[in-house]
Short mmCIF file of C-alpha atoms in Angstrom, two decimals:
data_model
loop_
_atom_site.label_atom_id
_atom_site.label_comp_id
_atom_site.label_asym_id
_atom_site.label_seq_id
_atom_site.Cartn_x
_atom_site.Cartn_y
_atom_site.Cartn_z
CA ARG A 1 -24.37 -9.16 2.51
CA LYS A 2 -22.69 -7.35 -0.41
CA GLU A 3 -19.20 -6.21 0.20
CA VAL A 4 -19.78 -2.58 -0.66
CA GLU A 5 -23.27 -1.13 -0.59
CA GLN A 6 -24.50 2.20 -1.82
CA ASP A 7 -27.90 3.76 -2.24
CA PRO A 8 -28.37 3.69 -6.05
CA GLY A 9 -30.42 6.91 -6.06
CA PRO A 10 -31.06 8.73 -8.21
CA PHE A 11 -30.51 11.87 -6.22
CA ASN A 12 -32.13 14.79 -8.01
CA VAL A 13 -31.03 18.11 -6.58
CA PRO A 14 -31.08 21.77 -7.76
CA GLU A 15 -27.92 23.69 -8.43
CA GLY A 16 -26.39 25.03 -5.22
CA ALA A 17 -27.69 22.20 -3.06
CA THR A 18 -25.70 20.16 -0.67
CA VAL A 19 -25.94 16.37 -1.11
CA ALA A 20 -24.51 13.48 0.83
CA PHE A 21 -23.83 9.93 -0.31
CA ASN A 22 -23.29 7.01 2.03
CA CYS A 23 -21.57 3.74 1.60
CA THR A 24 -21.07 0.72 3.91
CA TYR A 25 -18.50 -2.03 3.55
CA SER A 26 -18.63 -5.51 5.08
CA ASN A 27 -14.97 -6.37 5.68
CA SER A 28 -13.71 -4.77 8.84
CA ALA A 29 -10.13 -5.50 7.70
CA SER A 30 -10.48 -3.04 4.81
CA GLN A 31 -7.62 -0.54 4.69
CA SER A 32 -8.08 1.75 1.74
CA PHE A 33 -11.07 3.76 0.65
CA PHE A 34 -11.86 5.83 -2.46
CA TRP A 35 -14.60 7.66 -4.24
CA TYR A 36 -14.57 7.46 -8.04
CA ARG A 37 -16.81 9.41 -10.42
CA GLN A 38 -18.18 7.91 -13.61
CA ASP A 39 -19.97 9.89 -16.29
CA CYS A 40 -22.46 8.21 -18.56
CA ARG A 41 -20.73 5.68 -20.88
CA LYS A 42 -17.28 6.80 -19.73
CA GLU A 43 -14.53 5.33 -17.59
CA PRO A 44 -14.44 5.74 -13.80
CA LYS A 45 -12.11 8.49 -12.61
CA LEU A 46 -10.67 8.93 -9.13
CA LEU A 47 -12.44 11.70 -7.26
CA MET A 48 -10.56 11.37 -4.00
CA SER A 49 -9.10 8.94 -1.52
CA VAL A 50 -10.69 8.78 1.89
CA TYR A 51 -8.55 9.06 4.98
CA SER A 52 -9.34 8.16 8.51
CA SER A 53 -9.25 11.76 9.65
CA GLY A 54 -11.55 12.82 6.87
CA ASN A 55 -10.40 15.00 3.98
CA GLU A 56 -11.67 17.78 1.80
CA ASP A 57 -11.01 18.75 -1.79
CA GLY A 58 -12.79 22.05 -2.69
CA ARG A 59 -16.54 21.39 -2.54
CA PHE A 60 -16.07 17.73 -1.76
CA THR A 61 -15.61 16.23 1.69
CA ALA A 62 -15.08 12.56 2.46
CA GLN A 63 -15.45 10.91 5.85
CA LEU A 64 -14.58 7.45 7.08
CA ASN A 65 -16.04 5.79 10.20
CA ARG A 66 -14.16 2.53 10.73
CA ALA A 67 -16.22 1.55 13.77
CA SER A 68 -19.44 1.65 11.71
CA GLN A 69 -17.73 0.63 8.48
CA TYR A 70 -19.23 3.63 6.82
CA ILE A 71 -17.88 6.07 4.24
CA SER A 72 -19.51 9.27 3.15
CA LEU A 73 -19.13 11.90 0.46
CA LEU A 74 -20.57 15.39 0.81
CA ILE A 75 -20.86 17.71 -2.13
CA ARG A 76 -21.54 21.36 -1.37
CA ASP A 77 -22.82 23.99 -3.79
CA SER A 78 -23.76 21.40 -6.47
CA LYS A 79 -22.99 22.25 -10.08
CA LEU A 80 -24.62 20.94 -13.20
CA SER A 81 -21.29 19.33 -14.04
CA ASP A 82 -21.47 17.21 -10.86
CA SER A 83 -24.15 15.09 -12.48
CA ALA A 84 -22.62 11.60 -12.64
CA THR A 85 -22.50 8.24 -10.88
CA TYR A 86 -20.34 8.14 -7.77
CA LEU A 87 -18.64 4.81 -6.94
CA CYS A 88 -17.60 3.86 -3.46
CA VAL A 89 -14.43 1.71 -3.65
CA VAL A 90 -12.72 -0.35 -0.91
CA ARG A 91 -9.57 -2.38 -0.81
CA VAL A 92 -9.06 -4.90 1.96
CA THR A 93 -5.29 -4.94 2.05
CA ALA A 94 -2.43 -3.71 -0.08
CA GLY A 95 -2.00 -5.95 -3.04
CA THR A 96 -5.63 -7.04 -3.29
CA ALA A 97 -8.25 -6.04 -5.82
CA LEU A 98 -10.38 -2.93 -5.55
CA ILE A 99 -14.01 -3.73 -4.62
CA PHE A 100 -16.58 -1.41 -6.16
CA GLY A 101 -20.02 -0.51 -5.04
CA LYS A 102 -22.68 -0.31 -7.76
CA GLY A 103 -22.72 3.47 -7.62
CA THR A 104 -25.03 6.31 -6.63
CA THR A 105 -26.45 8.48 -9.44
CA LEU A 106 -26.61 12.25 -8.96
CA SER A 107 -28.57 14.57 -11.26
CA VAL A 108 -28.20 18.30 -10.72
CA SER A 109 -30.69 20.56 -12.43
CA SER A 110 -30.88 24.28 -12.99
CA ASP I 1 -5.14 11.86 -18.02
CA ALA I 2 -3.29 8.60 -17.78
CA GLY I 3 -2.02 7.30 -21.12
CA ILE I 4 -4.26 4.32 -21.57
CA THR I 5 -5.94 3.23 -24.73
CA GLN I 6 -8.22 0.30 -25.50
CA SER I 7 -8.99 -1.30 -28.80
CA PRO I 8 -11.39 -1.87 -30.30
CA ARG I 9 -13.75 0.62 -28.61
CA HIS I 10 -16.80 -1.19 -29.90
CA LYS I 11 -17.25 -4.72 -31.16
CA VAL I 12 -20.15 -6.92 -32.15
CA THR I 13 -19.48 -10.58 -32.56
CA GLU I 14 -21.25 -13.87 -32.66
CA THR I 15 -21.45 -16.58 -30.07
CA GLY I 16 -18.61 -19.07 -30.30
CA THR I 17 -16.14 -16.74 -31.96
CA PRO I 18 -12.81 -15.81 -30.32
CA VAL I 19 -12.37 -12.18 -29.32
CA THR I 20 -9.26 -10.29 -28.18
CA LEU I 21 -9.34 -6.91 -26.54
CA ARG I 22 -6.21 -4.86 -26.21
CA CYS I 23 -5.07 -2.44 -23.49
CA HIS I 24 -2.08 -0.28 -24.20
CA GLN I 25 -0.39 2.10 -21.73
CA THR I 26 2.37 4.68 -22.13
CA GLU I 27 2.93 5.17 -18.36
CA ASN I 28 5.29 2.17 -17.84
CA HIS I 29 3.15 1.14 -14.87
CA ARG I 30 3.78 -2.29 -13.55
CA TYR I 31 0.21 -3.34 -12.77
CA MET I 32 -2.63 -3.76 -15.25
CA TYR I 33 -6.16 -4.96 -14.72
CA TRP I 34 -9.17 -6.00 -16.71
CA TYR I 35 -12.67 -5.32 -15.33
CA ARG I 36 -16.14 -5.79 -16.71
CA GLN I 37 -19.13 -3.59 -15.85
CA ASP I 38 -22.74 -4.74 -16.13
CA PRO I 39 -26.03 -3.17 -15.10
CA GLY I 40 -26.83 -4.06 -11.56
CA HIS I 41 -23.22 -4.93 -10.78
CA GLY I 42 -20.24 -2.90 -9.77
CA LEU I 43 -17.04 -3.21 -11.71
CA ARG I 44 -15.74 -6.73 -11.35
CA LEU I 45 -12.11 -7.85 -11.75
CA ILE I 46 -11.50 -10.45 -14.43
CA HIS I 47 -7.70 -10.81 -14.43
CA TYR I 48 -4.69 -8.69 -13.48
CA SER I 49 -1.01 -8.58 -14.18
CA TYR I 50 1.82 -7.60 -11.91
CA GLY I 51 4.53 -7.78 -14.53
CA VAL I 52 5.47 -9.11 -17.92
CA LYS I 53 4.27 -12.71 -18.13
CA ASP I 54 2.90 -12.50 -14.56
CA THR I 55 -0.84 -12.70 -14.30
CA ASP I 56 -3.53 -13.89 -11.90
CA LYS I 57 -7.24 -14.46 -11.81
CA GLY I 58 -9.82 -12.12 -10.46
CA GLU I 59 -13.41 -12.58 -9.30
CA VAL I 60 -14.96 -13.47 -12.65
CA SER I 61 -12.15 -15.09 -14.66
CA ASP I 62 -14.08 -18.09 -16.13
CA GLY I 63 -14.16 -17.90 -19.90
CA TYR I 64 -11.35 -15.38 -20.15
CA SER I 65 -7.63 -15.56 -20.60
CA VAL I 66 -4.98 -12.85 -20.58
CA SER I 67 -1.43 -12.33 -21.77
CA ARG I 68 1.20 -9.73 -21.16
CA SER I 69 4.32 -10.05 -23.27
CA LYS I 70 5.32 -6.38 -22.98
CA THR I 71 4.97 -3.95 -20.16
CA GLU I 72 2.76 -1.67 -22.24
CA ASP I 73 0.23 -4.25 -23.55
CA PHE I 74 -2.27 -6.40 -21.74
CA LEU I 75 -4.56 -8.60 -23.86
CA LEU I 76 -7.89 -10.09 -22.82
CA THR I 77 -9.12 -13.02 -24.81
CA LEU I 78 -12.53 -14.60 -24.89
CA GLU I 79 -11.75 -18.06 -26.35
CA SER I 80 -15.37 -18.66 -27.35
CA ALA I 81 -17.61 -15.71 -26.74
CA THR I 82 -20.99 -16.19 -25.12
CA SER I 83 -23.94 -13.84 -24.76
CA SER I 84 -23.26 -13.54 -21.03
CA GLN I 85 -19.98 -11.84 -21.90
CA THR I 86 -21.77 -8.93 -23.49
CA SER I 87 -20.51 -6.13 -21.32
CA VAL I 88 -18.34 -3.03 -21.09
CA TYR I 89 -14.73 -3.93 -20.46
CA PHE I 90 -12.36 -1.51 -18.78
CA CYS I 91 -8.65 -1.81 -18.46
CA ALA I 92 -6.88 -0.10 -15.55
CA ILE I 93 -3.27 0.51 -14.59
CA SER I 94 -1.46 1.34 -11.36
CA GLU I 95 2.07 2.11 -10.49
CA ASP I 96 2.13 -0.14 -7.39
CA ARG I 97 -0.24 -2.09 -5.23
CA GLY I 98 0.69 -0.49 -1.98
CA ARG I 99 -1.79 1.12 0.34
CA SER I 100 -1.85 4.38 -1.62
CA ASP I 101 -2.29 2.61 -4.93
CA THR I 102 -4.54 4.45 -7.34
CA GLN I 103 -5.95 2.82 -10.44
CA TYR I 104 -6.53 4.75 -13.64
CA PHE I 105 -8.95 3.47 -16.21
CA GLY I 106 -8.98 3.31 -19.95
CA PRO I 107 -11.98 4.48 -21.98
CA GLY I 108 -13.58 1.04 -22.22
CA THR I 109 -14.57 -1.42 -24.88
CA ARG I 110 -18.28 -2.05 -25.49
CA LEU I 111 -18.64 -5.69 -26.54
CA THR I 112 -21.89 -7.23 -27.80
CA VAL I 113 -22.09 -10.99 -28.31
CA LEU I 114 -25.08 -12.08 -30.45
#
């Protein structure tokens, strides 16, 4: 079983749609969770950290379910500029490497 | 944006030649990392550094070496490049490796080994 698994997509949605991405991780000892965004042929950029209580940043909401080892990212009111690959990232403990999922590709069309 | 640059940005080389990639930061962050990204794989850690002259191996370190003689520079060397090392290489930095650690990535180096 891969350490961090994501549905690769692509997700093709119209502007204004709500879209949700899911991610599962295999190591129950994992402590830190992130979503990164990567545009085509660019570097990954931190979108948001994911906290146990769930957190929101504008149109983006992240949720964590430790019991199910499941992380989600919800994007509301999709914009053309949201088109990118979204990377689910996990770290087991402080001081260890980040573990990246392969990414989920989102394409928002007008 | 974090002050991270990578050089060269693109390189084409031949099998068996040595290659050195440079990562330079202006943030004075302690931790630096080298990743590679390939189709069908997530980013994978090659080596990382936790201070000047302090480095350690990552998941895919075979065929790579690193050096860090100054806080701001982290070099990745392919002693004898192979076609399997054709990839996009990203450098990342972080201020600490605590629980809230966030890594910031450089623009990447696209390496092709013929």
